[in-house]
Amino acid sequence: GEVRLERADGTRPPPDVELAFFRVAQEALANAVKHGRPPIVVRYRATEAGASLSIDDAGPGIAPDAGERAERDGRFGLLNMHQRAEGIGAILDIRRWPGGGTHVQLEWRPR
């Protein structure tokens, strides 16, 4: 299916931040391919003021209790994404669009 990348990266964040963004993107894309539907849109932006990443798909959307179910079933992708965000002082928001589809948003600002 279609995966589209939109990026504006005028600067690179510190290596630890860059790695966290990569790992969150990796997990979110794997989830979008496995559970969502195309089109999948990845947006990345990095400036001196911070970095942001969003991944959207057109699937049915993430269940409200997906995090608890995944942890109970021994699948830790969502938990890992949250831990990576916390580790760099970023905000991670994962939610279902009202009309269906999942939205993953990671925002980081330098301290």
CSV table of N, CA, C and O in Angstrom, one decimal:
chain,number,residue,atom,x,y,z
A,1,GLY,N,0.8,-1.2,0.0
A,1,GLY,CA,0.0,0.0,0.0
A,1,GLY,C,0.9,1.2,0.0
A,1,GLY,O,2.1,1.2,0.1
A,2,GLU,N,0.2,2.3,-0.1
A,2,GLU,CA,0.9,3.6,-0.2
A,2,GLU,C,1.4,4.1,1.2
A,2,GLU,O,0.7,4.1,2.2
A,3,VAL,N,2.7,4.4,1.2
A,3,VAL,CA,3.3,5.1,2.4
A,3,VAL,C,3.9,6.4,1.9
A,3,VAL,O,4.7,6.3,1.0
A,4,ARG,N,3.5,7.5,2.5
A,4,ARG,CA,4.0,8.8,2.0
A,4,ARG,C,4.8,9.4,3.1
A,4,ARG,O,4.4,9.4,4.3
A,5,LEU,N,6.0,10.0,2.8
A,5,LEU,CA,6.8,10.7,3.7
A,5,LEU,C,6.9,12.2,3.4
A,5,LEU,O,7.1,12.5,2.2
A,6,GLU,N,6.6,13.0,4.4
A,6,GLU,CA,6.7,14.4,4.2
A,6,GLU,C,7.7,14.9,5.3
A,6,GLU,O,7.5,14.6,6.5
A,7,ARG,N,8.8,15.5,4.9
A,7,ARG,CA,9.8,15.9,5.9
A,7,ARG,C,10.3,17.3,5.6
A,7,ARG,O,10.4,17.7,4.5
A,8,ALA,N,10.7,17.9,6.7
A,8,ALA,CA,11.4,19.2,6.7
A,8,ALA,C,12.4,19.2,7.8
A,8,ALA,O,12.0,19.3,9.0
A,9,ASP,N,13.6,18.8,7.5
A,9,ASP,CA,14.6,18.7,8.6
A,9,ASP,C,15.7,19.6,8.3
A,9,ASP,O,16.7,19.2,7.7
A,10,GLY,N,15.6,20.8,8.8
A,10,GLY,CA,16.6,21.8,8.6
A,10,GLY,C,17.8,21.6,9.6
A,10,GLY,O,18.9,22.2,9.3
A,11,THR,N,17.6,20.9,10.6
A,11,THR,CA,18.7,20.6,11.6
A,11,THR,C,18.5,19.2,12.2
A,11,THR,O,17.4,18.7,12.1
A,12,ARG,N,19.5,18.7,12.8
A,12,ARG,CA,19.4,17.4,13.4
A,12,ARG,C,19.4,17.5,14.9
A,12,ARG,O,20.2,18.2,15.5
A,13,PRO,N,18.4,16.8,15.5
A,13,PRO,CA,18.4,16.8,17.0
A,13,PRO,C,19.6,16.0,17.5
A,13,PRO,O,20.3,15.3,16.8
A,14,PRO,N,19.9,16.0,18.8
A,14,PRO,CA,20.9,15.2,19.4
A,14,PRO,C,20.8,13.7,19.1
A,14,PRO,O,19.6,13.3,18.9
A,15,PRO,N,21.9,13.0,19.1
A,15,PRO,CA,21.8,11.6,18.7
A,15,PRO,C,20.8,10.7,19.5
A,15,PRO,O,20.1,9.9,18.9
A,16,ASP,N,20.7,11.0,20.8
A,16,ASP,CA,19.7,10.2,21.6
A,16,ASP,C,18.3,10.5,21.2
A,16,ASP,O,17.4,9.6,21.2
A,17,VAL,N,18.0,11.7,20.9
A,17,VAL,CA,16.7,12.1,20.4
A,17,VAL,C,16.4,11.5,19.0
A,17,VAL,O,15.3,11.0,18.8
A,18,GLU,N,17.4,11.6,18.2
A,18,GLU,CA,17.2,11.1,16.8
A,18,GLU,C,16.9,9.6,16.9
A,18,GLU,O,16.1,9.1,16.2
A,19,LEU,N,17.7,8.9,17.7
A,19,LEU,CA,17.4,7.4,17.9
A,19,LEU,C,16.0,7.1,18.4
A,19,LEU,O,15.4,6.2,17.9
A,20,ALA,N,15.6,7.9,19.4
A,20,ALA,CA,14.2,7.7,20.0
A,20,ALA,C,13.2,7.9,18.9
A,20,ALA,O,12.2,7.1,18.8
A,21,PHE,N,13.4,8.9,18.1
A,21,PHE,CA,12.4,9.2,17.0
A,21,PHE,C,12.4,8.1,16.0
A,21,PHE,O,11.3,7.6,15.5
A,22,PHE,N,13.6,7.6,15.7
A,22,PHE,CA,13.7,6.5,14.7
A,22,PHE,C,13.0,5.2,15.3
A,22,PHE,O,12.2,4.6,14.5
A,23,ARG,N,13.2,4.9,16.5
A,23,ARG,CA,12.6,3.7,17.1
A,23,ARG,C,11.0,3.8,17.2
A,23,ARG,O,10.3,2.9,17.0
A,24,VAL,N,10.6,5.0,17.6
A,24,VAL,CA,9.1,5.3,17.6
A,24,VAL,C,8.5,5.1,16.2
A,24,VAL,O,7.5,4.5,16.0
A,25,ALA,N,9.2,5.8,15.2
A,25,ALA,CA,8.7,5.7,13.9
A,25,ALA,C,8.7,4.2,13.4
A,25,ALA,O,7.7,3.8,12.8
A,26,GLN,N,9.7,3.5,13.7
A,26,GLN,CA,9.8,2.1,13.3
A,26,GLN,C,8.6,1.3,13.9
A,26,GLN,O,8.0,0.5,13.2
A,27,GLU,N,8.3,1.4,15.2
A,27,GLU,CA,7.2,0.7,15.8
A,27,GLU,C,5.9,1.2,15.3
A,27,GLU,O,5.0,0.4,15.0
A,28,ALA,N,5.7,2.5,15.1
A,28,ALA,CA,4.4,3.0,14.7
A,28,ALA,C,4.2,2.6,13.2
A,28,ALA,O,3.0,2.2,12.9
A,29,LEU,N,5.2,2.6,12.4
A,29,LEU,CA,5.0,2.1,11.0
A,29,LEU,C,4.7,0.6,11.0
A,29,LEU,O,3.8,0.2,10.2
A,30,ALA,N,5.4,-0.2,11.8
A,30,ALA,CA,5.1,-1.6,11.8
A,30,ALA,C,3.6,-1.8,12.2
A,30,ALA,O,2.9,-2.7,11.7
A,31,ASN,N,3.1,-1.1,13.2
A,31,ASN,CA,1.7,-1.2,13.7
A,31,ASN,C,0.8,-0.7,12.6
A,31,ASN,O,-0.3,-1.4,12.4
A,32,ALA,N,1.1,0.3,11.9
A,32,ALA,CA,0.2,0.8,10.8
A,32,ALA,C,0.1,-0.2,9.7
A,32,ALA,O,-1.0,-0.4,9.1
A,33,VAL,N,1.2,-0.8,9.3
A,33,VAL,CA,1.2,-1.8,8.3
A,33,VAL,C,0.4,-3.0,8.7
A,33,VAL,O,-0.4,-3.6,8.0
A,34,LYS,N,0.6,-3.5,10.0
A,34,LYS,CA,0.0,-4.7,10.5
A,34,LYS,C,-1.5,-4.5,10.8
A,34,LYS,O,-2.3,-5.3,10.4
A,35,HIS,N,-1.8,-3.4,11.4
A,35,HIS,CA,-3.2,-3.2,11.9
A,35,HIS,C,-4.0,-2.1,11.1
A,35,HIS,O,-5.2,-2.1,11.2
A,36,GLY,N,-3.4,-1.3,10.4
A,36,GLY,CA,-4.0,-0.2,9.7
A,36,GLY,C,-4.2,-0.5,8.2
A,36,GLY,O,-4.2,-1.7,7.8
A,37,ARG,N,-4.5,0.6,7.5
A,37,ARG,CA,-4.7,0.5,6.0
A,37,ARG,C,-4.1,1.7,5.4
A,37,ARG,O,-4.0,2.8,6.0
A,38,PRO,N,-3.6,1.5,4.2
A,38,PRO,CA,-3.1,2.7,3.5
A,38,PRO,C,-4.3,3.7,3.1
A,38,PRO,O,-5.4,3.3,3.1
A,39,PRO,N,-3.9,4.9,2.9
A,39,PRO,CA,-2.6,5.5,2.9
A,39,PRO,C,-2.0,5.6,4.3
A,39,PRO,O,-2.8,5.9,5.2
A,40,ILE,N,-0.7,5.4,4.4
A,40,ILE,CA,0.0,5.7,5.7
A,40,ILE,C,0.8,7.0,5.4
A,40,ILE,O,1.6,7.0,4.4
A,41,VAL,N,0.7,8.0,6.2
A,41,VAL,CA,1.4,9.2,6.0
A,41,VAL,C,2.3,9.5,7.2
A,41,VAL,O,1.9,9.5,8.4
A,42,VAL,N,3.6,9.7,6.9
A,42,VAL,CA,4.6,9.9,7.9
A,42,VAL,C,5.1,11.4,7.7
A,42,VAL,O,5.5,11.8,6.6
A,43,ARG,N,5.0,12.2,8.8
A,43,ARG,CA,5.5,13.6,8.7
A,43,ARG,C,6.6,13.8,9.8
A,43,ARG,O,6.3,13.4,10.9
A,44,TYR,N,7.7,14.3,9.3
A,44,TYR,CA,8.8,14.6,10.2
A,44,TYR,C,9.3,16.0,10.0
A,44,TYR,O,9.4,16.4,8.9
A,45,ARG,N,9.5,16.7,11.1
A,45,ARG,CA,10.0,18.0,11.0
A,45,ARG,C,11.0,18.3,12.2
A,45,ARG,O,10.8,17.9,13.3
A,46,ALA,N,12.2,18.9,11.8
A,46,ALA,CA,13.2,19.2,12.9
A,46,ALA,C,13.7,20.6,12.6
A,46,ALA,O,14.1,20.9,11.5
A,47,THR,N,13.7,21.4,13.7
A,47,THR,CA,14.2,22.7,13.6
A,47,THR,C,15.0,23.0,14.9
A,47,THR,O,15.0,22.1,15.8
A,48,GLU,N,15.6,24.1,15.0
A,48,GLU,CA,16.2,24.5,16.3
A,48,GLU,C,15.3,24.5,17.5
A,48,GLU,O,15.7,24.3,18.6
A,49,ALA,N,14.0,24.7,17.2
A,49,ALA,CA,13.0,24.7,18.3
A,49,ALA,C,12.5,23.3,18.7
A,49,ALA,O,11.8,23.2,19.7
A,50,GLY,N,12.9,22.3,18.0
A,50,GLY,CA,12.5,21.0,18.4
A,50,GLY,C,12.2,20.1,17.2
A,50,GLY,O,12.5,20.4,16.0
A,51,ALA,N,11.6,18.9,17.4
A,51,ALA,CA,11.3,18.0,16.4
A,51,ALA,C,9.9,17.4,16.6
A,51,ALA,O,9.5,17.3,17.8
A,52,SER,N,9.3,17.0,15.5
A,52,SER,CA,8.0,16.4,15.6
A,52,SER,C,7.9,15.3,14.6
A,52,SER,O,8.5,15.3,13.5
A,53,LEU,N,7.1,14.3,14.9
A,53,LEU,CA,6.8,13.1,14.1
A,53,LEU,C,5.4,12.8,14.2
A,53,LEU,O,4.8,12.7,15.3
A,54,SER,N,4.7,12.5,13.1
A,54,SER,CA,3.4,12.0,13.1
A,54,SER,C,3.2,10.9,12.1
A,54,SER,O,3.8,11.0,11.0
A,55,ILE,N,2.5,9.9,12.5
A,55,ILE,CA,2.2,8.8,11.6
A,55,ILE,C,0.7,8.6,11.6
A,55,ILE,O,0.1,8.4,12.7
A,56,ASP,N,0.0,8.6,10.5
A,56,ASP,CA,-1.4,8.4,10.4
A,56,ASP,C,-1.7,7.3,9.4
A,56,ASP,O,-1.0,7.1,8.4
A,57,ASP,N,-2.7,6.5,9.7
A,57,ASP,CA,-3.2,5.4,8.8
A,57,ASP,C,-4.7,5.5,8.7
A,57,ASP,O,-5.3,6.3,9.4
A,58,ALA,N,-5.2,4.8,7.7
A,58,ALA,CA,-6.6,4.8,7.4
A,58,ALA,C,-7.3,3.5,7.8
A,58,ALA,O,-8.4,3.2,7.3
A,59,GLY,N,-6.8,2.8,8.8
A,59,GLY,CA,-7.4,1.6,9.3
A,59,GLY,C,-8.6,1.8,10.2
A,59,GLY,O,-9.1,3.0,10.3
A,60,PRO,N,-9.0,0.8,10.9
A,60,PRO,CA,-10.1,1.0,11.8
A,60,PRO,C,-9.8,1.8,13.1
A,60,PRO,O,-10.7,2.3,13.7
A,61,GLY,N,-8.5,2.0,13.4
A,61,GLY,CA,-8.2,2.8,14.6
A,61,GLY,C,-7.8,2.0,15.8
A,61,GLY,O,-8.3,0.8,15.9
A,62,ILE,N,-7.0,2.5,16.6
A,62,ILE,CA,-6.5,1.8,17.8
A,62,ILE,C,-7.6,1.7,18.8
A,62,ILE,O,-8.4,2.7,19.0
A,63,ALA,N,-7.7,0.6,19.5
A,63,ALA,CA,-8.7,0.4,20.5
A,63,ALA,C,-8.3,1.2,21.8
A,63,ALA,O,-7.1,1.4,22.1
A,64,PRO,N,-9.3,1.8,22.5
A,64,PRO,CA,-9.0,2.6,23.7
A,64,PRO,C,-8.2,1.8,24.7
A,64,PRO,O,-7.3,2.4,25.4
A,65,ASP,N,-8.3,0.5,24.8
A,65,ASP,CA,-7.6,-0.3,25.8
A,65,ASP,C,-6.4,-1.0,25.2
A,65,ASP,O,-5.9,-2.0,25.8
A,66,ALA,N,-5.9,-0.6,24.0
A,66,ALA,CA,-4.9,-1.3,23.3
A,66,ALA,C,-3.6,-1.4,24.2
A,66,ALA,O,-2.9,-2.5,24.2
A,67,GLY,N,-3.2,-0.4,24.9
A,67,GLY,CA,-2.0,-0.4,25.7
A,67,GLY,C,-2.1,-1.5,26.8
A,67,GLY,O,-1.2,-2.3,27.0
A,68,GLU,N,-3.2,-1.5,27.5
A,68,GLU,CA,-3.4,-2.5,28.6
A,68,GLU,C,-3.4,-3.9,28.0
A,68,GLU,O,-2.8,-4.8,28.6
A,69,ARG,N,-4.1,-4.1,26.9
A,69,ARG,CA,-4.2,-5.5,26.3
A,69,ARG,C,-2.9,-5.9,25.9
A,69,ARG,O,-2.5,-7.1,26.1
A,70,ALA,N,-2.1,-5.0,25.2
A,70,ALA,CA,-0.8,-5.4,24.7
A,70,ALA,C,0.2,-5.8,25.8
A,70,ALA,O,0.9,-6.8,25.7
A,71,GLU,N,0.1,-5.1,26.9
A,71,GLU,CA,1.0,-5.4,28.0
A,71,GLU,C,0.6,-6.7,28.6
A,71,GLU,O,1.5,-7.6,28.9
A,72,ARG,N,-0.7,-6.9,28.8
A,72,ARG,CA,-1.2,-8.2,29.4
A,72,ARG,C,-0.8,-9.4,28.5
A,72,ARG,O,-0.5,-10.5,29.0
A,73,ASP,N,-0.8,-9.2,27.2
A,73,ASP,CA,-0.5,-10.2,26.2
A,73,ASP,C,1.0,-10.4,25.9
A,73,ASP,O,1.4,-11.2,25.1
A,74,GLY,N,1.8,-9.5,26.6
A,74,GLY,CA,3.3,-9.6,26.4
A,74,GLY,C,3.8,-9.0,25.1
A,74,GLY,O,4.8,-9.3,24.6
A,75,ARG,N,3.0,-8.0,24.6
A,75,ARG,CA,3.4,-7.2,23.4
A,75,ARG,C,3.7,-5.8,23.9
A,75,ARG,O,2.8,-5.1,24.4
A,76,PHE,N,5.0,-5.4,23.8
A,76,PHE,CA,5.4,-4.2,24.5
A,76,PHE,C,5.7,-3.0,23.5
A,76,PHE,O,6.4,-2.1,23.9
A,77,GLY,N,5.3,-3.0,22.3
A,77,GLY,CA,5.6,-2.0,21.3
A,77,GLY,C,5.1,-0.6,21.8
A,77,GLY,O,5.8,0.4,21.8
A,78,LEU,N,3.8,-0.5,22.2
A,78,LEU,CA,3.3,0.8,22.7
A,78,LEU,C,4.0,1.2,23.9
A,78,LEU,O,4.3,2.4,24.1
A,79,LEU,N,4.2,0.3,24.9
A,79,LEU,CA,5.0,0.7,26.1
A,79,LEU,C,6.4,1.2,25.7
A,79,LEU,O,6.8,2.2,26.3
A,80,ASN,N,7.0,0.5,24.8
A,80,ASN,CA,8.4,0.9,24.4
A,80,ASN,C,8.4,2.3,23.8
A,80,ASN,O,9.3,3.1,24.1
A,81,MET,N,7.3,2.6,23.0
A,81,MET,CA,7.2,4.0,22.4
A,81,MET,C,7.1,5.0,23.5
A,81,MET,O,7.8,6.1,23.5
A,82,HIS,N,6.3,4.8,24.5
A,82,HIS,CA,6.1,5.7,25.6
A,82,HIS,C,7.4,5.9,26.4
A,82,HIS,O,7.7,7.0,26.8
A,83,GLN,N,8.1,4.8,26.7
A,83,GLN,CA,9.3,4.9,27.4
A,83,GLN,C,10.4,5.6,26.6
A,83,GLN,O,11.1,6.4,27.2
A,84,ARG,N,10.4,5.5,25.3
A,84,ARG,CA,11.4,6.2,24.5
A,84,ARG,C,11.1,7.7,24.6
A,84,ARG,O,12.0,8.6,24.7
A,85,ALA,N,9.8,8.1,24.5
A,85,ALA,CA,9.4,9.5,24.6
A,85,ALA,C,9.8,10.1,25.9
A,85,ALA,O,10.4,11.1,26.0
A,86,GLU,N,9.5,9.3,27.0
A,86,GLU,CA,9.8,9.8,28.4
A,86,GLU,C,11.3,10.0,28.5
A,86,GLU,O,11.8,10.9,29.2
A,87,GLY,N,12.1,9.1,27.9
A,87,GLY,CA,13.5,9.1,28.1
A,87,GLY,C,14.2,10.3,27.5
A,87,GLY,O,15.3,10.7,27.9
A,88,ILE,N,13.5,11.0,26.5
A,88,ILE,CA,14.1,12.2,25.9
A,88,ILE,C,13.3,13.4,26.3
A,88,ILE,O,13.5,14.5,25.8
A,89,GLY,N,12.3,13.3,27.2
A,89,GLY,CA,11.5,14.4,27.6
A,89,GLY,C,10.5,14.9,26.6
A,89,GLY,O,10.2,16.1,26.5
A,90,ALA,N,10.0,13.9,25.8
A,90,ALA,CA,9.1,14.3,24.7
A,90,ALA,C,7.6,13.9,25.1
A,90,ALA,O,7.4,13.2,26.1
A,91,ILE,N,6.7,14.3,24.3
A,91,ILE,CA,5.3,14.0,24.5
A,91,ILE,C,4.9,13.0,23.4
A,91,ILE,O,5.2,13.2,22.2
A,92,LEU,N,4.3,11.9,23.8
A,92,LEU,CA,3.8,10.9,22.8
A,92,LEU,C,2.3,10.8,23.0
A,92,LEU,O,1.8,10.6,24.1
A,93,ASP,N,1.6,11.0,21.9
A,93,ASP,CA,0.1,10.9,21.9
A,93,ASP,C,-0.3,9.9,20.8
A,93,ASP,O,0.1,10.0,19.6
A,94,ILE,N,-1.1,8.9,21.2
A,94,ILE,CA,-1.6,7.9,20.3
A,94,ILE,C,-3.1,7.8,20.5
A,94,ILE,O,-3.6,7.6,21.6
A,95,ARG,N,-3.8,8.0,19.4
A,95,ARG,CA,-5.3,8.0,19.5
A,95,ARG,C,-5.9,7.6,18.2
A,95,ARG,O,-5.3,7.6,17.2
A,96,ARG,N,-7.2,7.3,18.3
A,96,ARG,CA,-8.0,6.9,17.1
A,96,ARG,C,-8.7,8.2,16.6
A,96,ARG,O,-9.2,9.0,17.4
A,97,TRP,N,-8.6,8.4,15.3
A,97,TRP,CA,-9.4,9.4,14.7
A,97,TRP,C,-10.8,9.1,14.8
A,97,TRP,O,-11.2,7.9,14.7
A,98,PRO,N,-11.7,10.1,15.0
A,98,PRO,CA,-13.2,9.8,15.2
A,98,PRO,C,-13.7,9.0,14.0
A,98,PRO,O,-14.6,8.2,14.2
A,99,GLY,N,-13.3,9.2,12.8
A,99,GLY,CA,-13.8,8.5,11.6
A,99,GLY,C,-13.0,7.2,11.3
A,99,GLY,O,-13.3,6.6,10.3
A,100,GLY,N,-12.1,6.9,12.2
A,100,GLY,CA,-11.3,5.7,11.9
A,100,GLY,C,-9.8,6.1,11.5
A,100,GLY,O,-9.6,7.1,11.0
A,101,GLY,N,-8.9,5.2,11.8
A,101,GLY,CA,-7.5,5.4,11.6
A,101,GLY,C,-6.8,5.8,12.9
A,101,GLY,O,-7.5,6.2,13.9
A,102,THR,N,-5.5,5.6,12.9
A,102,THR,CA,-4.7,5.8,14.1
A,102,THR,C,-3.8,7.0,13.8
A,102,THR,O,-3.2,7.1,12.8
A,103,HIS,N,-3.6,7.8,14.9
A,103,HIS,CA,-2.7,9.0,14.8
A,103,HIS,C,-1.7,8.8,15.9
A,103,HIS,O,-2.0,8.6,17.1
A,104,VAL,N,-0.4,8.8,15.5
A,104,VAL,CA,0.7,8.8,16.5
A,104,VAL,C,1.5,10.1,16.3
A,104,VAL,O,1.9,10.4,15.2
A,105,GLN,N,1.7,10.8,17.4
A,105,GLN,CA,2.3,12.1,17.4
A,105,GLN,C,3.4,12.1,18.5
A,105,GLN,O,3.1,11.8,19.7
A,106,LEU,N,4.6,12.4,18.1
A,106,LEU,CA,5.8,12.6,19.0
A,106,LEU,C,6.3,14.0,18.9
A,106,LEU,O,6.6,14.4,17.8
A,107,GLU,N,6.4,14.7,20.0
A,107,GLU,CA,6.9,16.1,20.0
A,107,GLU,C,8.0,16.2,21.0
A,107,GLU,O,7.9,15.8,22.2
A,108,TRP,N,9.1,16.9,20.6
A,108,TRP,CA,10.3,17.1,21.5
A,108,TRP,C,10.7,18.5,21.3
A,108,TRP,O,10.8,19.1,20.2
A,109,ARG,N,11.1,19.1,22.5
A,109,ARG,CA,11.7,20.4,22.5
A,109,ARG,C,13.0,20.3,23.3
A,109,ARG,O,13.0,19.7,24.4
A,110,PRO,N,14.0,21.1,22.9
A,110,PRO,CA,15.2,21.1,23.7
A,110,PRO,C,15.0,21.7,25.1
A,110,PRO,O,14.2,22.6,25.2
A,111,ARG,N,15.7,21.2,26.0
A,111,ARG,CA,15.5,21.8,27.4
A,111,ARG,C,16.4,23.0,27.6
A,111,ARG,O,17.3,23.3,27.0
